[in-house]
mmCIF file of C-alpha atoms and ligand atoms in Angstrom:
data_model
loop_
_atom_site.group_PDB
_atom_site.id
_atom_site.type_symbol
_atom_site.label_atom_id
_atom_site.label_comp_id
_atom_site.label_asym_id
_atom_site.label_seq_id
_atom_site.Cartn_x
_atom_site.Cartn_y
_atom_site.Cartn_z
ATOM 1 C CA UNK A 1 26.624 -3.736 -127.122
ATOM 2 C CA UNK A 2 23.405 -5.348 -127.900
ATOM 3 C CA UNK A 3 23.262 -9.160 -127.444
ATOM 4 C CA UNK A 4 22.722 -11.091 -130.728
ATOM 5 C CA UNK A 5 19.163 -12.496 -131.603
ATOM 6 C CA UNK A 6 17.739 -14.869 -133.847
ATOM 7 C CA UNK A 7 13.855 -14.523 -133.798
ATOM 8 C CA UNK A 8 11.389 -16.757 -136.100
ATOM 9 C CA UNK A 9 7.872 -16.987 -134.742
ATOM 10 C CA UNK A 10 7.067 -20.745 -135.598
ATOM 11 C CA UNK A 11 3.839 -21.097 -133.694
ATOM 12 C CA UNK A 12 0.558 -19.852 -134.801
ATOM 13 C CA UNK A 13 -1.265 -18.524 -131.466
ATOM 14 C CA UNK A 14 -4.902 -18.565 -130.957
ATOM 15 C CA UNK A 15 -6.465 -17.272 -128.057
ATOM 16 C CA UNK A 16 -10.032 -17.172 -126.414
ATOM 17 C CA UNK A 17 -12.743 -18.440 -124.354
ATOM 18 C CA UNK A 18 -14.114 -21.343 -126.331
ATOM 19 C CA UNK A 19 -11.551 -21.771 -128.598
ATOM 20 C CA UNK A 20 -10.954 -25.323 -127.683
ATOM 21 C CA UNK A 21 -14.257 -26.113 -129.797
ATOM 22 C CA UNK A 22 -11.895 -25.377 -132.961
ATOM 23 C CA UNK A 23 -9.425 -28.055 -132.229
ATOM 24 C CA UNK A 24 -10.860 -30.815 -134.943
ATOM 25 C CA UNK A 25 -11.207 -28.005 -137.567
ATOM 26 C CA UNK A 26 -7.468 -26.930 -136.815
ATOM 27 C CA UNK A 27 -6.196 -30.462 -136.941
ATOM 28 C CA UNK A 28 -7.827 -30.898 -140.262
ATOM 29 C CA UNK A 29 -6.642 -27.760 -141.593
ATOM 30 C CA UNK A 30 -3.073 -29.048 -140.937
ATOM 31 C CA UNK A 31 -3.898 -32.508 -142.589
ATOM 32 C CA UNK A 32 -3.797 -34.582 -139.595
ATOM 33 C CA UNK A 33 -5.122 -38.077 -140.110
ATOM 34 C CA UNK A 34 -3.811 -40.239 -137.461
ATOM 35 C CA UNK A 35 -3.109 -38.341 -134.221
ATOM 36 C CA UNK A 36 -1.358 -39.381 -131.067
ATOM 37 C CA UNK A 37 -3.095 -37.549 -128.284
ATOM 38 C CA UNK A 38 -0.540 -36.925 -125.179
ATOM 39 C CA UNK A 39 -2.843 -35.904 -122.130
ATOM 40 C CA UNK A 40 -2.222 -36.314 -118.450
ATOM 41 C CA UNK A 41 -4.459 -37.956 -115.966
ATOM 42 C CA UNK A 42 -5.802 -34.689 -114.769
ATOM 43 C CA UNK A 43 -7.171 -33.324 -118.136
ATOM 44 C CA UNK A 44 -8.416 -37.103 -118.650
ATOM 45 C CA UNK A 45 -10.331 -36.905 -115.279
ATOM 46 C CA UNK A 46 -11.684 -33.426 -116.099
ATOM 47 C CA UNK A 47 -13.373 -34.967 -119.463
ATOM 48 C CA UNK A 48 -11.132 -32.896 -122.056
ATOM 49 C CA UNK A 49 -9.734 -36.056 -123.422
ATOM 50 C CA UNK A 50 -13.147 -37.427 -124.491
ATOM 51 C CA UNK A 51 -13.997 -33.975 -125.690
ATOM 52 C CA UNK A 52 -10.902 -33.689 -127.970
ATOM 53 C CA UNK A 53 -11.293 -37.250 -129.302
ATOM 54 C CA UNK A 54 -14.839 -36.421 -130.229
ATOM 55 C CA UNK A 55 -14.018 -33.246 -132.074
ATOM 56 C CA UNK A 56 -11.027 -35.007 -133.785
ATOM 57 C CA UNK A 57 -13.270 -37.932 -134.845
ATOM 58 C CA UNK A 58 -15.898 -35.765 -136.028
ATOM 59 C CA UNK A 59 -13.139 -34.432 -138.626
ATOM 60 C CA UNK A 60 -12.399 -38.208 -139.570
ATOM 61 C CA UNK A 61 -8.975 -38.252 -137.585
ATOM 62 C CA UNK A 62 -8.269 -41.346 -135.897
ATOM 63 C CA UNK A 63 -6.897 -40.792 -132.205
ATOM 64 C CA UNK A 64 -4.764 -42.470 -129.874
ATOM 65 C CA UNK A 65 -4.758 -41.286 -126.311
ATOM 66 C CA UNK A 66 -1.359 -42.107 -124.403
ATOM 67 C CA UNK A 67 -1.502 -40.945 -120.623
ATOM 68 C CA UNK A 68 1.610 -42.998 -119.267
ATOM 69 C CA UNK A 69 3.696 -40.045 -117.938
ATOM 70 C CA UNK A 70 3.452 -37.871 -114.624
ATOM 71 C CA UNK A 71 4.131 -34.152 -113.414
ATOM 72 C CA UNK A 72 7.911 -34.752 -114.534
ATOM 73 C CA UNK A 73 8.312 -36.514 -117.469
ATOM 74 C CA UNK A 74 11.417 -38.720 -117.912
ATOM 75 C CA UNK A 75 13.178 -40.834 -120.514
ATOM 76 C CA UNK A 76 11.315 -43.880 -119.652
ATOM 77 C CA UNK A 77 7.901 -42.380 -120.239
ATOM 78 C CA UNK A 78 9.033 -40.891 -123.397
ATOM 79 C CA UNK A 79 10.185 -44.162 -124.617
ATOM 80 C CA UNK A 80 6.737 -45.768 -123.513
ATOM 81 C CA UNK A 81 5.041 -43.262 -125.415
ATOM 82 C CA UNK A 82 7.137 -44.261 -128.563
ATOM 83 C CA UNK A 83 6.332 -47.708 -128.066
ATOM 84 C CA UNK A 84 2.532 -46.898 -127.713
ATOM 85 C CA UNK A 85 2.545 -44.537 -130.913
ATOM 86 C CA UNK A 86 4.990 -46.761 -133.446
ATOM 87 C CA UNK A 87 2.181 -49.466 -134.268
ATOM 88 C CA UNK A 88 -0.541 -46.803 -134.773
ATOM 89 C CA UNK A 89 1.540 -44.917 -137.733
ATOM 90 C CA UNK A 90 0.577 -41.737 -136.534
ATOM 91 C CA UNK A 91 1.203 -38.497 -138.590
ATOM 92 C CA UNK A 92 0.719 -35.758 -136.108
ATOM 93 C CA UNK A 93 0.512 -35.269 -132.272
ATOM 94 C CA UNK A 94 -1.867 -33.319 -129.976
ATOM 95 C CA UNK A 95 -0.456 -32.234 -126.665
ATOM 96 C CA UNK A 96 -3.100 -31.650 -124.098
ATOM 97 C CA UNK A 97 -2.714 -30.691 -120.611
ATOM 98 C CA UNK A 98 -0.227 -29.123 -118.419
ATOM 99 C CA UNK A 99 3.458 -28.462 -119.028
ATOM 100 C CA UNK A 100 4.042 -32.200 -118.679
ATOM 101 C CA UNK A 101 1.873 -33.153 -121.641
ATOM 102 C CA UNK A 102 3.734 -30.573 -123.690
ATOM 103 C CA UNK A 103 7.008 -31.503 -122.888
ATOM 104 C CA UNK A 104 6.189 -35.246 -123.242
ATOM 105 C CA UNK A 105 4.585 -34.767 -126.686
ATOM 106 C CA UNK A 106 7.672 -32.971 -127.934
ATOM 107 C CA UNK A 107 9.771 -35.766 -126.239
ATOM 108 C CA UNK A 108 7.945 -38.564 -127.933
ATOM 109 C CA UNK A 109 7.959 -36.916 -131.231
ATOM 110 C CA UNK A 110 11.785 -36.522 -131.055
ATOM 111 C CA UNK A 111 12.342 -40.365 -130.504
ATOM 112 C CA UNK A 112 9.537 -41.414 -132.706
ATOM 113 C CA UNK A 113 10.698 -39.657 -135.745
ATOM 114 C CA UNK A 114 14.518 -39.526 -135.287
ATOM 115 C CA UNK A 115 15.125 -42.595 -133.495
ATOM 116 C CA UNK A 116 17.771 -43.182 -130.686
ATOM 117 C CA UNK A 117 16.866 -41.981 -126.956
ATOM 118 C CA UNK A 118 16.366 -38.616 -125.450
ATOM 119 C CA UNK A 119 19.800 -37.872 -124.157
ATOM 120 C CA UNK A 120 20.747 -37.937 -128.090
ATOM 121 C CA UNK A 121 18.655 -34.749 -128.352
ATOM 122 C CA UNK A 122 19.803 -32.672 -125.360
ATOM 123 C CA UNK A 123 20.996 -29.455 -126.481
ATOM 124 C CA UNK A 124 19.791 -27.699 -129.884
ATOM 125 C CA UNK A 125 19.036 -28.919 -133.185
ATOM 126 C CA UNK A 126 20.069 -32.370 -133.266
ATOM 127 C CA UNK A 127 16.796 -33.723 -135.093
ATOM 128 C CA UNK A 128 18.050 -34.606 -138.871
ATOM 129 C CA UNK A 129 14.772 -36.024 -140.105
ATOM 130 C CA UNK A 130 11.294 -34.506 -140.290
ATOM 131 C CA UNK A 131 9.369 -34.331 -137.090
ATOM 132 C CA UNK A 132 5.436 -34.500 -137.026
ATOM 133 C CA UNK A 133 3.264 -31.615 -136.983
ATOM 134 C CA UNK A 134 1.835 -30.757 -133.424
ATOM 135 C CA UNK A 135 -0.954 -28.743 -131.736
ATOM 136 C CA UNK A 136 -0.457 -27.959 -128.089
ATOM 137 C CA UNK A 137 -3.567 -26.993 -125.933
ATOM 138 C CA UNK A 138 -2.260 -26.001 -122.448
ATOM 139 C CA UNK A 139 -4.747 -26.530 -119.504
ATOM 140 C CA UNK A 140 -2.666 -24.768 -117.091
ATOM 141 C CA UNK A 141 -1.306 -20.955 -117.129
ATOM 142 C CA UNK A 142 2.343 -22.396 -116.418
ATOM 143 C CA UNK A 143 5.634 -23.536 -118.265
ATOM 144 C CA UNK A 144 4.600 -21.976 -121.558
ATOM 145 C CA UNK A 145 5.912 -24.768 -123.058
ATOM 146 C CA UNK A 146 3.535 -24.744 -125.757
ATOM 147 C CA UNK A 147 5.539 -21.486 -126.958
ATOM 148 C CA UNK A 148 8.918 -23.192 -126.833
ATOM 149 C CA UNK A 149 11.004 -25.405 -128.765
ATOM 150 C CA UNK A 150 12.596 -27.094 -125.978
ATOM 151 C CA UNK A 151 11.250 -30.345 -124.437
ATOM 152 C CA UNK A 152 12.548 -30.520 -120.601
ATOM 153 C CA UNK A 153 12.639 -34.505 -119.916
ATOM 154 C CA UNK A 154 14.460 -35.887 -116.807
ATOM 155 C CA UNK A 155 16.988 -38.656 -117.247
ATOM 156 C CA UNK A 156 15.021 -41.509 -115.308
ATOM 157 C CA UNK A 157 18.283 -42.747 -113.772
ATOM 158 C CA UNK A 158 20.098 -39.278 -112.581
ATOM 159 C CA UNK A 159 17.126 -37.187 -112.649
ATOM 160 C CA UNK A 160 19.049 -34.581 -114.256
ATOM 161 C CA UNK A 161 16.651 -32.162 -116.432
ATOM 162 C CA UNK A 162 17.557 -32.301 -120.182
ATOM 163 C CA UNK A 163 16.579 -29.467 -122.325
ATOM 164 C CA UNK A 164 16.214 -30.822 -125.670
ATOM 165 C CA UNK A 165 15.500 -28.379 -128.447
ATOM 166 C CA UNK A 166 14.846 -28.063 -132.129
ATOM 167 C CA UNK A 167 13.272 -25.821 -134.557
ATOM 168 C CA UNK A 168 11.095 -28.581 -135.749
ATOM 169 C CA UNK A 169 10.036 -29.403 -132.085
ATOM 170 C CA UNK A 170 7.791 -26.046 -132.134
ATOM 171 C CA UNK A 171 4.093 -26.582 -132.113
ATOM 172 C CA UNK A 172 2.340 -25.581 -135.467
ATOM 173 C CA UNK A 173 -0.722 -24.166 -133.278
ATOM 174 C CA UNK A 174 -0.958 -23.286 -129.696
ATOM 175 C CA UNK A 175 -4.677 -23.170 -128.846
ATOM 176 C CA UNK A 176 -5.228 -21.197 -125.633
ATOM 177 C CA UNK A 177 -8.452 -21.459 -124.123
ATOM 178 C CA UNK A 178 -8.994 -20.065 -120.596
ATOM 179 C CA UNK A 179 -12.030 -22.014 -120.077
ATOM 180 C CA UNK A 180 -9.887 -25.225 -120.002
ATOM 181 C CA UNK A 181 -7.880 -23.670 -117.050
ATOM 182 C CA UNK A 182 -10.599 -23.073 -114.788
ATOM 183 C CA UNK A 183 -10.985 -26.671 -113.404
ATOM 184 C CA UNK A 184 -7.320 -27.210 -112.432
ATOM 185 C CA UNK A 185 -6.842 -27.732 -108.707
ATOM 186 C CA UNK A 186 -6.198 -24.587 -106.550
ATOM 187 C CA UNK A 187 -2.683 -26.155 -105.782
ATOM 188 C CA UNK A 188 -1.865 -26.479 -109.442
ATOM 189 C CA UNK A 189 -2.874 -22.755 -110.126
ATOM 190 C CA UNK A 190 -0.762 -21.722 -107.513
ATOM 191 C CA UNK A 191 2.409 -23.575 -108.355
ATOM 192 C CA UNK A 192 1.892 -23.117 -112.197
ATOM 193 C CA UNK A 193 1.035 -19.705 -111.890
ATOM 194 C CA UNK A 194 3.952 -19.049 -109.832
ATOM 195 C CA UNK A 195 6.352 -20.717 -112.142
ATOM 196 C CA UNK A 196 5.034 -18.427 -114.934
ATOM 197 C CA UNK A 197 5.618 -15.212 -112.864
ATOM 198 C CA UNK A 198 8.972 -16.537 -112.290
ATOM 199 C CA UNK A 199 9.752 -16.786 -116.110
ATOM 200 C CA UNK A 200 8.857 -13.034 -116.648
ATOM 201 C CA UNK A 201 10.840 -11.882 -113.792
ATOM 202 C CA UNK A 202 13.918 -14.329 -114.590
ATOM 203 C CA UNK A 203 13.943 -13.547 -118.487
ATOM 204 C CA UNK A 204 13.764 -9.780 -117.737
ATOM 205 C CA UNK A 205 17.164 -9.648 -116.464
ATOM 206 C CA UNK A 206 18.931 -12.391 -118.235
ATOM 207 C CA UNK A 207 22.526 -11.836 -119.983
ATOM 208 C CA UNK A 208 20.493 -12.851 -123.300
ATOM 209 C CA UNK A 209 17.729 -10.522 -122.835
ATOM 210 C CA UNK A 210 17.107 -8.367 -125.876
ATOM 211 C CA UNK A 211 14.157 -6.021 -127.167
ATOM 212 C CA UNK A 212 11.977 -9.013 -128.314
ATOM 213 C CA UNK A 213 12.259 -10.975 -125.130
ATOM 214 C CA UNK A 214 11.954 -7.834 -123.094
ATOM 215 C CA UNK A 215 8.781 -7.004 -124.828
ATOM 216 C CA UNK A 216 7.183 -10.276 -124.026
ATOM 217 C CA UNK A 217 8.576 -10.365 -120.492
ATOM 218 C CA UNK A 218 7.145 -6.901 -119.479
ATOM 219 C CA UNK A 219 3.620 -7.829 -121.104
ATOM 220 C CA UNK A 220 3.626 -11.097 -119.425
ATOM 221 C CA UNK A 221 4.570 -9.837 -116.116
ATOM 222 C CA UNK A 222 1.691 -6.964 -116.291
ATOM 223 C CA UNK A 223 -0.959 -9.669 -117.322
ATOM 224 C CA UNK A 224 -0.077 -12.044 -114.651
ATOM 225 C CA UNK A 225 1.034 -9.783 -111.678
ATOM 226 C CA UNK A 226 -2.525 -8.175 -112.126
ATOM 227 C CA UNK A 227 -4.438 -11.395 -112.287
ATOM 228 C CA UNK A 228 -2.634 -14.160 -110.215
ATOM 229 C CA UNK A 229 -4.170 -13.293 -106.844
ATOM 230 C CA UNK A 230 -7.623 -13.570 -108.231
ATOM 231 C CA UNK A 231 -6.896 -16.913 -109.919
ATOM 232 C CA UNK A 232 -5.698 -18.566 -106.955
ATOM 233 C CA UNK A 233 -8.578 -17.265 -104.854
ATOM 234 C CA UNK A 234 -11.618 -16.995 -107.085
ATOM 235 C CA UNK A 235 -11.905 -20.383 -108.985
ATOM 236 C CA UNK A 236 -14.684 -18.970 -111.729
ATOM 237 C CA UNK A 237 -12.802 -15.790 -112.855
ATOM 238 C CA UNK A 238 -12.437 -16.425 -116.572
ATOM 239 C CA UNK A 239 -11.070 -13.015 -117.053
ATOM 240 C CA UNK A 240 -8.281 -13.456 -114.524
ATOM 241 C CA UNK A 241 -7.705 -16.896 -115.962
ATOM 242 C CA UNK A 242 -7.182 -15.381 -119.617
ATOM 243 C CA UNK A 243 -4.837 -12.787 -118.432
ATOM 244 C CA UNK A 244 -2.698 -15.728 -116.664
ATOM 245 C CA UNK A 245 -2.994 -18.073 -119.555
ATOM 246 C CA UNK A 246 -1.739 -15.447 -122.121
ATOM 247 C CA UNK A 247 0.881 -14.119 -119.745
ATOM 248 C CA UNK A 248 2.110 -17.649 -119.246
ATOM 249 C CA UNK A 249 2.322 -18.132 -123.135
ATOM 250 C CA UNK A 250 3.985 -14.772 -123.590
ATOM 251 C CA UNK A 251 6.623 -15.761 -120.900
ATOM 252 C CA UNK A 252 7.076 -18.790 -122.713
ATOM 253 C CA UNK A 253 8.026 -16.776 -125.701
ATOM 254 C CA UNK A 254 10.272 -14.667 -123.595
ATOM 255 C CA UNK A 255 12.371 -17.818 -122.286
ATOM 256 C CA UNK A 256 12.445 -18.935 -126.025
ATOM 257 C CA UNK A 257 14.306 -15.629 -126.839
ATOM 258 C CA UNK A 258 16.416 -15.126 -123.491
ATOM 259 C CA UNK A 259 16.681 -18.288 -121.424
ATOM 260 C CA UNK A 260 15.971 -18.334 -117.629
ATOM 261 C CA UNK A 261 18.459 -17.739 -114.481
ATOM 262 C CA UNK A 262 19.595 -18.442 -111.031
ATOM 263 C CA UNK A 263 16.214 -19.196 -109.795
ATOM 264 C CA UNK A 264 15.634 -22.209 -112.357
ATOM 265 C CA UNK A 265 18.985 -23.325 -111.471
ATOM 266 C CA UNK A 266 18.855 -23.585 -107.835
ATOM 267 C CA UNK A 267 15.033 -25.152 -108.076
ATOM 268 C CA UNK A 268 15.969 -27.976 -110.389
ATOM 269 C CA UNK A 269 18.411 -29.802 -107.702
ATOM 270 C CA UNK A 270 15.395 -29.374 -105.228
ATOM 271 C CA UNK A 271 13.192 -31.298 -107.557
ATOM 272 C CA UNK A 272 15.808 -34.023 -108.377
ATOM 273 C CA UNK A 273 16.617 -34.473 -104.671
ATOM 274 C CA UNK A 274 13.095 -34.338 -102.861
ATOM 275 C CA UNK A 275 10.589 -34.466 -105.734
ATOM 276 C CA UNK A 276 9.557 -30.952 -105.138
ATOM 277 C CA UNK A 277 7.113 -29.716 -107.437
ATOM 278 C CA UNK A 278 8.896 -27.097 -109.787
ATOM 279 C CA UNK A 279 6.443 -24.142 -109.011
ATOM 280 C CA UNK A 280 6.941 -24.659 -105.269
ATOM 281 C CA UNK A 281 10.790 -24.862 -105.521
ATOM 282 C CA UNK A 282 10.483 -21.670 -107.610
ATOM 283 C CA UNK A 283 8.323 -20.014 -104.984
ATOM 284 C CA UNK A 284 10.746 -20.687 -102.389
ATOM 285 C CA UNK A 285 13.833 -19.088 -104.275
ATOM 286 C CA UNK A 286 12.389 -16.444 -106.465
ATOM 287 C CA UNK A 287 12.337 -13.340 -104.136
ATOM 288 C CA UNK A 288 15.671 -14.146 -102.832
ATOM 289 C CA UNK A 289 17.533 -14.570 -106.019
ATOM 290 C CA UNK A 290 15.900 -11.229 -107.133
ATOM 291 C CA UNK A 291 17.560 -9.389 -104.097
ATOM 292 C CA UNK A 292 20.938 -11.726 -104.652
ATOM 293 C CA UNK A 293 20.980 -10.341 -108.410
ATOM 294 C CA UNK A 294 19.832 -6.802 -107.342
ATOM 295 C CA UNK A 295 23.511 -5.501 -107.684
ATOM 296 C CA UNK A 296 23.888 -6.672 -111.110
ATOM 297 C CA UNK A 297 20.787 -5.839 -112.845
ATOM 298 C CA UNK A 298 21.174 -1.828 -112.414
ATOM 299 C CA UNK A 299 17.598 -1.258 -111.077
ATOM 300 C CA UNK A 300 16.046 -3.235 -114.001
ATOM 301 C CA UNK A 301 13.560 -4.877 -111.306
ATOM 302 C CA UNK A 302 12.273 -1.657 -110.531
ATOM 303 C CA UNK A 303 10.624 -1.489 -113.758
ATOM 304 C CA UNK A 304 8.688 -4.262 -113.079
ATOM 305 C CA UNK A 305 7.589 -3.095 -109.488
ATOM 306 C CA UNK A 306 8.925 -0.567 -107.063
ATOM 307 C CA UNK A 307 9.580 -3.118 -104.498
ATOM 308 C CA UNK A 308 9.705 -6.377 -106.453
ATOM 309 C CA UNK A 309 10.886 -9.042 -103.852
ATOM 310 C CA UNK A 310 8.550 -7.880 -101.406
ATOM 311 C CA UNK A 311 5.706 -8.134 -104.082
ATOM 312 C CA UNK A 312 6.864 -11.642 -105.061
ATOM 313 C CA UNK A 313 6.728 -12.556 -101.291
ATOM 314 C CA UNK A 314 3.074 -11.248 -101.317
ATOM 315 C CA UNK A 315 2.071 -13.243 -104.114
ATOM 316 C CA UNK A 316 3.483 -16.360 -102.835
ATOM 317 C CA UNK A 317 1.539 -15.980 -99.417
ATOM 318 C CA UNK A 318 -1.571 -14.948 -101.280
ATOM 319 C CA UNK A 319 -1.377 -18.461 -103.051
ATOM 320 C CA UNK A 320 -0.490 -20.294 -99.800
ATOM 321 C CA UNK A 321 3.074 -21.432 -101.139
ATOM 322 C CA UNK A 322 5.534 -22.417 -98.563
ATOM 323 C CA UNK A 323 7.908 -19.549 -97.865
ATOM 324 C CA UNK A 324 11.184 -21.431 -96.267
ATOM 325 C CA UNK A 325 13.257 -24.144 -97.386
ATOM 326 C CA UNK A 326 13.091 -25.637 -93.855
ATOM 327 C CA UNK A 327 9.100 -26.015 -94.070
ATOM 328 C CA UNK A 328 9.531 -27.768 -97.379
ATOM 329 C CA UNK A 329 11.404 -30.777 -96.166
ATOM 330 C CA UNK A 330 15.104 -29.585 -97.389
ATOM 331 C CA UNK A 331 17.889 -30.352 -95.299
ATOM 332 C CA UNK A 332 20.490 -27.982 -94.382
ATOM 333 C CA UNK A 333 23.102 -30.769 -94.608
ATOM 334 C CA UNK A 334 22.347 -31.221 -98.203
ATOM 335 C CA UNK A 335 23.437 -27.693 -99.158
ATOM 336 C CA UNK A 336 26.873 -28.446 -100.319
ATOM 337 C CA UNK A 337 25.616 -31.012 -102.768
ATOM 338 C CA UNK A 338 22.646 -28.904 -104.015
ATOM 339 C CA UNK A 339 24.745 -25.812 -104.387
ATOM 340 C CA UNK A 340 27.423 -27.891 -106.630
ATOM 341 C CA UNK A 341 24.463 -29.495 -108.510
ATOM 342 C CA UNK A 342 22.814 -25.933 -109.239
ATOM 343 C CA UNK A 343 26.326 -24.586 -110.544
ATOM 344 C CA UNK A 344 26.178 -27.026 -113.084
ATOM 345 C CA UNK A 345 22.565 -25.946 -114.500
ATOM 346 C CA UNK A 346 22.652 -24.911 -117.853
ATOM 347 C CA UNK A 347 19.793 -22.380 -117.429
ATOM 348 C CA UNK A 348 22.073 -20.641 -114.562
ATOM 349 C CA UNK A 349 24.696 -19.484 -117.492
ATOM 350 C CA UNK A 350 22.426 -16.813 -118.402
ATOM 351 C CA UNK A 351 21.795 -15.131 -114.773
ATOM 352 C CA UNK A 352 22.928 -11.577 -114.921
ATOM 353 C CA UNK A 353 25.193 -12.088 -111.642
ATOM 354 C CA UNK A 354 27.292 -15.278 -112.714
ATOM 355 C CA UNK A 355 26.346 -18.058 -110.391
ATOM 356 C CA UNK A 356 28.929 -20.497 -109.069
ATOM 357 C CA UNK A 357 28.460 -23.141 -105.998
ATOM 358 C CA UNK A 358 29.240 -20.464 -103.550
ATOM 359 C CA UNK A 359 26.530 -17.981 -104.773
ATOM 360 C CA UNK A 360 24.151 -20.707 -105.041
ATOM 361 C CA UNK A 361 24.595 -21.945 -101.438
ATOM 362 C CA UNK A 362 24.096 -17.965 -100.579
ATOM 363 C CA UNK A 363 20.588 -18.301 -102.036
ATOM 364 C CA UNK A 364 19.873 -21.397 -100.201
ATOM 365 C CA UNK A 365 21.010 -19.981 -97.026
ATOM 366 C CA UNK A 366 18.846 -16.795 -97.431
ATOM 367 C CA UNK A 367 15.816 -19.233 -98.381
ATOM 368 C CA UNK A 368 16.554 -21.489 -95.519
HETATM 369 FE FE1 LIG B 401 10.114 -22.551 -114.736
#
């Protein structure tokens, strides 16, 4: 029986080298007058914030840049963003940077327009008042958050990652320019890129998969599997970077239509417990989850690659990512606690092989 689906494209996608220079024109087209610019420190240092401000101001748009967040935006940072934005009476938001900028932009949009705190939006469709129009400009090929209606925001107290989604949290425009991604540090390209690869692999087999998500996942995999090694070894390969960026966006569209699986369920507790970078945690686990799932997916992985776990290990090796949990500071004595936390992750519910604490423990032991 075919799984149900509900597909409504909400985001205009523009892709191409140099497209960033269209930002001002596009913002004006959408009627932006006073824009909050949510941009991480990395893109500020790269000079992209100044470039964005210049372009927007050239179209008569007032710009208020906010940088008060880090790689894992939490409820406190989102609240600070709201406090910063409120007196400026902004009518629009531009998210510029890695996945954290996209998530933070969405998070601020929720609480600024609808009030309360982020926890109140945990789940789906809880914004009752109109949200602000947004443009997303990713500068890493990674989360594909610019393709999604969910903001991933951590609870500042418990470190639990909350997925807060609403149709209104979709970016009106995703502006994909591979030139912006070339300057990211090699380590960021490696972790963000591997995360994007995992999105294609996980969405390929979830219980919610459907012909639409599978189309995105397959094309995302093809684009990224053929370019990831170039991106992490040749800093100036614009063509490879473009494939990764477009692939990561398509993988984000696949997530939007099919959710994720056990790799993300087991990775999130590592980030919460040890502060492990998301992409690093994913790289430690993905090949093991593929092996653990294999019996449940009836050969589907073979359509991606004839020996997928080995290929995934090869890609992690090429990117210099750690291979074993023991090399990444994970304590074996924490397995019980980590497994329990993994079994409660929402994303694990869509894994093709049902994931409970015992299953998560098997994954951690294989990756140890
Ligand atoms: Fe991810």
